PDB file of C-alpha atoms in Angstrom:
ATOM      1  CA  UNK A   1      81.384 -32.360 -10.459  1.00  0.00           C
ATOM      2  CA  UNK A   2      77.819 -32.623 -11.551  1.00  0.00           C
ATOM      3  CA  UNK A   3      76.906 -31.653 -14.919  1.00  0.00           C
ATOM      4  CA  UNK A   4      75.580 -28.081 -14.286  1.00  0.00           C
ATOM      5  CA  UNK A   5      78.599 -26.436 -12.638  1.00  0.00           C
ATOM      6  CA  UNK A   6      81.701 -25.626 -13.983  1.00  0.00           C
ATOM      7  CA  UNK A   7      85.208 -26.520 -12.212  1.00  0.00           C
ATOM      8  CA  UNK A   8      85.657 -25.506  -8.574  1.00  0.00           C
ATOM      9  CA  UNK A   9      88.172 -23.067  -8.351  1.00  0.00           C
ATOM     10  CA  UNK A  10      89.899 -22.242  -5.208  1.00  0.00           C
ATOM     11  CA  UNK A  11      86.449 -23.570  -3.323  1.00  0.00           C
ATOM     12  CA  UNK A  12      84.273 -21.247  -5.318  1.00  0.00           C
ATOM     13  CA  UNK A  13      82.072 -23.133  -7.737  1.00  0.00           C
ATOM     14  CA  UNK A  14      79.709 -22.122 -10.257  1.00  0.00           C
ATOM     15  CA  UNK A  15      76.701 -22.761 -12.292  1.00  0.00           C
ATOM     16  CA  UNK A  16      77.019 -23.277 -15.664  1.00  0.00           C
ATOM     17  CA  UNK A  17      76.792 -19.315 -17.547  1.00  0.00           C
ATOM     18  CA  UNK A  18      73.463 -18.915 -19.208  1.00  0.00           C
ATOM     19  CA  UNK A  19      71.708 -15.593 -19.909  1.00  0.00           C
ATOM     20  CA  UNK A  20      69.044 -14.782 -17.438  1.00  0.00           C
ATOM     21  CA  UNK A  21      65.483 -15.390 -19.337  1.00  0.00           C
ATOM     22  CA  UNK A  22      64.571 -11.522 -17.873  1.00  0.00           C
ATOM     23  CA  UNK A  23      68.025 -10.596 -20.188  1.00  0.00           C
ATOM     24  CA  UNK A  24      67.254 -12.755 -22.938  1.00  0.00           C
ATOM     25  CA  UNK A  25      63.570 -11.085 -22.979  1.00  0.00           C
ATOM     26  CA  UNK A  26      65.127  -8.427 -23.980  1.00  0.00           C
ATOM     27  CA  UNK A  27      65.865  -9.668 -27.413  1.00  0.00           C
ATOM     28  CA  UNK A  28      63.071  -7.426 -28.545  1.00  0.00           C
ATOM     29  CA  UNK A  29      65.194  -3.933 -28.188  1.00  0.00           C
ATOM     30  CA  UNK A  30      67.562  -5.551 -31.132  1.00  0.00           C
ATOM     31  CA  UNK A  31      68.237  -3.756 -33.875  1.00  0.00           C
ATOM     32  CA  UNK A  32      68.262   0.341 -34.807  1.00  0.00           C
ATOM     33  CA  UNK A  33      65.380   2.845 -33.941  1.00  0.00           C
ATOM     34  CA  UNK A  34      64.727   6.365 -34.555  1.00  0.00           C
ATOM     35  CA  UNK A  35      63.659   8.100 -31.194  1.00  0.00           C
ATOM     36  CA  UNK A  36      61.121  10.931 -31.247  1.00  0.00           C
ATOM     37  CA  UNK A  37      60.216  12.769 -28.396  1.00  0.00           C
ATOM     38  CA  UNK A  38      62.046  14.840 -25.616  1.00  0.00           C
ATOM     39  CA  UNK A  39      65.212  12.981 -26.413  1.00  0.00           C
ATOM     40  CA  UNK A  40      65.238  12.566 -30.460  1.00  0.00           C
ATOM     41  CA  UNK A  41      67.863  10.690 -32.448  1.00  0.00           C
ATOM     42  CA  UNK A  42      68.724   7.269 -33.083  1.00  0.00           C
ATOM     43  CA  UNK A  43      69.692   4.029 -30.712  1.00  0.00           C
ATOM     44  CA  UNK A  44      71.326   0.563 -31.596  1.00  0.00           C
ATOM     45  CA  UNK A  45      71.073  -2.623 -29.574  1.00  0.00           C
ATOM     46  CA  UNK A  46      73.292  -5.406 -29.965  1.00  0.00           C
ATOM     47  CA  UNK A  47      74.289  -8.764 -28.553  1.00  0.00           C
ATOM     48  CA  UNK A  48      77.382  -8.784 -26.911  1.00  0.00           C
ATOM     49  CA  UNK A  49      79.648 -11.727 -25.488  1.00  0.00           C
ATOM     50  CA  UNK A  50      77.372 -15.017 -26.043  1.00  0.00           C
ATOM     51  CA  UNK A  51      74.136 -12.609 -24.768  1.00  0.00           C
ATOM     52  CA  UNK A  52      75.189 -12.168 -21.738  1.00  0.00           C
ATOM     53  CA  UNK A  53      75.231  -8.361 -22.943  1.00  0.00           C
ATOM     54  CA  UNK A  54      73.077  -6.175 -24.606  1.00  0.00           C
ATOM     55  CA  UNK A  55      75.270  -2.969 -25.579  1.00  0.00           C
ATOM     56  CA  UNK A  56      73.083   0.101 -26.280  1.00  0.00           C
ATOM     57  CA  UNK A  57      74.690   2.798 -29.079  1.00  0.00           C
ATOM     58  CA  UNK A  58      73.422   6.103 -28.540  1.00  0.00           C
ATOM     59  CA  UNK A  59      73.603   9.165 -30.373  1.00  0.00           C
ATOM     60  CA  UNK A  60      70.882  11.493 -29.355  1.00  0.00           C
ATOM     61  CA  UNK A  61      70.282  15.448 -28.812  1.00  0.00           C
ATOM     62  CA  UNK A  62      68.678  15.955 -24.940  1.00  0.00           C
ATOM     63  CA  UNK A  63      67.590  19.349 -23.518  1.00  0.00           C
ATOM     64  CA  UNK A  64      69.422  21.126 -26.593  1.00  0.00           C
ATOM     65  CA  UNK A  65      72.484  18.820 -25.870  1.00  0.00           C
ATOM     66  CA  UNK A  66      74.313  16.132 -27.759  1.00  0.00           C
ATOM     67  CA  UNK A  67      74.275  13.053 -26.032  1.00  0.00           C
ATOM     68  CA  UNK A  68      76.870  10.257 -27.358  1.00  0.00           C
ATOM     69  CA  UNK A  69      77.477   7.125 -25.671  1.00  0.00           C
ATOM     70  CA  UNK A  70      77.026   3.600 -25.003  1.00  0.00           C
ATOM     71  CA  UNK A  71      74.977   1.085 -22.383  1.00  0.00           C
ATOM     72  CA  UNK A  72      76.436  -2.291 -21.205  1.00  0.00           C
ATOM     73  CA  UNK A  73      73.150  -4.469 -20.057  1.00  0.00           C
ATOM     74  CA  UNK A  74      72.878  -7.752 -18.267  1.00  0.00           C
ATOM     75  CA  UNK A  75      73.181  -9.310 -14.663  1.00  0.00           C
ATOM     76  CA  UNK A  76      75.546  -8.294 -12.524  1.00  0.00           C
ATOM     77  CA  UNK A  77      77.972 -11.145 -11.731  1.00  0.00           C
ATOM     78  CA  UNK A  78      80.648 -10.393  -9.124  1.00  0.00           C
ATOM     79  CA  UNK A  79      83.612 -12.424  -8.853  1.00  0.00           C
ATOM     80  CA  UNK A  80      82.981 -15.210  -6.066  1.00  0.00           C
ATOM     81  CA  UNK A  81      79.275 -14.122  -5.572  1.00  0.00           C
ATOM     82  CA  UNK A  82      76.020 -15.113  -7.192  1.00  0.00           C
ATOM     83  CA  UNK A  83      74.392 -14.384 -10.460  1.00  0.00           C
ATOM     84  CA  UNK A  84      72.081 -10.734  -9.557  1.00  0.00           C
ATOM     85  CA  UNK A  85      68.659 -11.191 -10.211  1.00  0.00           C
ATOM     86  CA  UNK A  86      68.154  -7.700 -11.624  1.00  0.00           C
ATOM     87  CA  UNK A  87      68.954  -7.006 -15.592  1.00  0.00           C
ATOM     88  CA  UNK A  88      71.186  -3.864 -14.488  1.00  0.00           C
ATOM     89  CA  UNK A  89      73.399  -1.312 -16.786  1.00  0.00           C
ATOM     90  CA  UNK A  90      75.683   0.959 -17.326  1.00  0.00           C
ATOM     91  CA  UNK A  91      75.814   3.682 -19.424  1.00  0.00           C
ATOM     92  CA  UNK A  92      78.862   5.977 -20.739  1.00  0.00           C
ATOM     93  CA  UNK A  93      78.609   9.214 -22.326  1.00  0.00           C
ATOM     94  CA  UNK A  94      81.017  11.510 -24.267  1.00  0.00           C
ATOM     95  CA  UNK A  95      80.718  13.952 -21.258  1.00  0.00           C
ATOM     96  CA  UNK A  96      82.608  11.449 -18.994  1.00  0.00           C
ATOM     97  CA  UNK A  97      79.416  10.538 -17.334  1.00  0.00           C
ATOM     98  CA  UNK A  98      77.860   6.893 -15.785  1.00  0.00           C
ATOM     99  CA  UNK A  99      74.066   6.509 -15.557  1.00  0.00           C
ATOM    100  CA  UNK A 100      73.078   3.020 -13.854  1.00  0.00           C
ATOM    101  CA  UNK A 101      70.115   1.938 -14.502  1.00  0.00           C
ATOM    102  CA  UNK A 102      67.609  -1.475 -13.728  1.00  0.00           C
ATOM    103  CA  UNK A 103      65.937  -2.803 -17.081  1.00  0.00           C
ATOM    104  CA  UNK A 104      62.456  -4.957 -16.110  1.00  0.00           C
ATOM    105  CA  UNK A 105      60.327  -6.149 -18.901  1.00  0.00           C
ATOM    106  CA  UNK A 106      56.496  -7.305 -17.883  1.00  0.00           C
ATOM    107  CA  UNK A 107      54.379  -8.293 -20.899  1.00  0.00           C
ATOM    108  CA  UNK A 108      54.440  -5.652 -23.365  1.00  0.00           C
ATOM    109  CA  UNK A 109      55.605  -3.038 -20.452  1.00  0.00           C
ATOM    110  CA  UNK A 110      59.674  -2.052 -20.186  1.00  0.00           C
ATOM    111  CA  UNK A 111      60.289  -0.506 -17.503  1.00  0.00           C
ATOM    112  CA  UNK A 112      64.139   1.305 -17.201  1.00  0.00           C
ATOM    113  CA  UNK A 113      64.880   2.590 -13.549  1.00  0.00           C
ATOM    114  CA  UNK A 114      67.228   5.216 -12.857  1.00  0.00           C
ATOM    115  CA  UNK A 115      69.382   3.989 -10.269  1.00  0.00           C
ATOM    116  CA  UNK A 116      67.437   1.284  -8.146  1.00  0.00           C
ATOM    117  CA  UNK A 117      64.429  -0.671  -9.192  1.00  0.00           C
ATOM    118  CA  UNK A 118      61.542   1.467  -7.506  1.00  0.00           C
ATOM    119  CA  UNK A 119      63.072   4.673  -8.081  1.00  0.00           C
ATOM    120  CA  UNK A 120      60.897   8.040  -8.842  1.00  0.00           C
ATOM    121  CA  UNK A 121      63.177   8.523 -12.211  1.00  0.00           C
ATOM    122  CA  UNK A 122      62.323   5.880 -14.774  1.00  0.00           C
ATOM    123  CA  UNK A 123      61.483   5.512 -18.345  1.00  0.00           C
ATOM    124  CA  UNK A 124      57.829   3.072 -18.816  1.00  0.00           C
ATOM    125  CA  UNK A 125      57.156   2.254 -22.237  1.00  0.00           C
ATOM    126  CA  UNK A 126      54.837   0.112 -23.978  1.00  0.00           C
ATOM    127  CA  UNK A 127      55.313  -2.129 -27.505  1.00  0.00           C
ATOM    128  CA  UNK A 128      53.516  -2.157 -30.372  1.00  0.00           C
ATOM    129  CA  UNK A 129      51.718  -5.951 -31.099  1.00  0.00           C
ATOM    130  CA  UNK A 130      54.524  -6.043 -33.873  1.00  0.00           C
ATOM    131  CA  UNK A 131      57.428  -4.216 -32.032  1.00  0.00           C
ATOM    132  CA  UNK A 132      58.267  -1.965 -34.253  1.00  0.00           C
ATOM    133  CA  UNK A 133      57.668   1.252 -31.944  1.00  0.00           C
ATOM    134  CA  UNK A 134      57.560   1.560 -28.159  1.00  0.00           C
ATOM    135  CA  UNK A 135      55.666   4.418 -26.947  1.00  0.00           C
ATOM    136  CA  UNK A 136      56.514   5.793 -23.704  1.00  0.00           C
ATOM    137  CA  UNK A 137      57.744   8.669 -21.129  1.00  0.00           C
ATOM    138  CA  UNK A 138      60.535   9.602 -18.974  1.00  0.00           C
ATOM    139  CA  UNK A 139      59.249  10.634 -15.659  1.00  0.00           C
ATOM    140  CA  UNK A 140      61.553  12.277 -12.885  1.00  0.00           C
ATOM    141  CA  UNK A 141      60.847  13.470  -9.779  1.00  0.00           C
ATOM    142  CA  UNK A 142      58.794  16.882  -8.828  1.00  0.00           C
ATOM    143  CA  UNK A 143      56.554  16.356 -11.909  1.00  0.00           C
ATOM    144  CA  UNK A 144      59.358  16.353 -14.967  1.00  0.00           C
ATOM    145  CA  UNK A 145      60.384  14.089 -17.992  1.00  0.00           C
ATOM    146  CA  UNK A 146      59.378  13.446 -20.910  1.00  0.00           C
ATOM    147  CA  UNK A 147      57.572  11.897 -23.990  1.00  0.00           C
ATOM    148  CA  UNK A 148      59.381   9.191 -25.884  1.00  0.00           C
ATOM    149  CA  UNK A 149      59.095   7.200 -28.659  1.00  0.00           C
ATOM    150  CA  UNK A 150      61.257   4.925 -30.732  1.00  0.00           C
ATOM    151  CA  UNK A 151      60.597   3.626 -34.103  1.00  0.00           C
ATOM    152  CA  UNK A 152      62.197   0.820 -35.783  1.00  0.00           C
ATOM    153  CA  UNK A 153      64.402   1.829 -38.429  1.00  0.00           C
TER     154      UNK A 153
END
């Protein structure tokens, strides 16, 4: 056994569990924000599990609706099977609902797919030079969305 893999188990053997760097970027979501926008209220993200999870609280009010509920973000990790490349989620709402999503972070940019990276739902927002806001826009397909912004509390 070398020194970056843990114990083979029943011939399956693994690298040693680190965070993904694309996760660990994510670092900069941590902590509470107010969100302003289409979708106002307030968000909480929180390192999970050794950061190997980034759990979104949510308690918002969208399209005259209150939206409760909670994200679970990081890299997919099947049993037997490789590490995902993707930073993919979760999320669970008080309705009984599950959104997945795709979470890619270039520069200053986050970018949160709905569904598959590429798809024509997404939320694109930018960070302030300090992050303390992120200004950006839900867009879905046939022209609708909305404005977004969150605010660091």
């Amino acid at each position: 056994m070398s020194d970056n893999t843990t114990p083979e188990i029943d011939g399956y053997q693994s690298e040693l569990a680190t965070p993904s760097t694309q996760l660990a970027a994510l670092d900069r979501l941590v902590g509470e924000w107010t969100v302003t926008g289409g979708a106002p209220g307030r968000v909480t993200y929180k390192w999970a599990l050794g950061g190997f999870f980034l759990i979104q609280d949510v308690d918002l009010e969208q399209f005259g609706q209150k939206v409760q509920g909670f994200e679970v973000i990081g890299n997919l990790h099947p049993f037997g099977e490789p590490v995902g490349e993707d930073v993919a989620s979760r999320f669970y709402d008080s309705q009984g609902n599950t959104f997945d999503y795709v979470y890619e972070l270039d520069g200053d940019t986050l970018t949160i797919w709905a569904g598959a990276k590429g798809s024509p739902a997404y939320f694109r927002g930018t960070f302030s030079d300090d992050d303390r806001e992120m200004i950006g826009e839900w867009v879905y397909p046939g022209g609708g969305g909305y404005p977004s912004t969150m605010s660091r509390v």
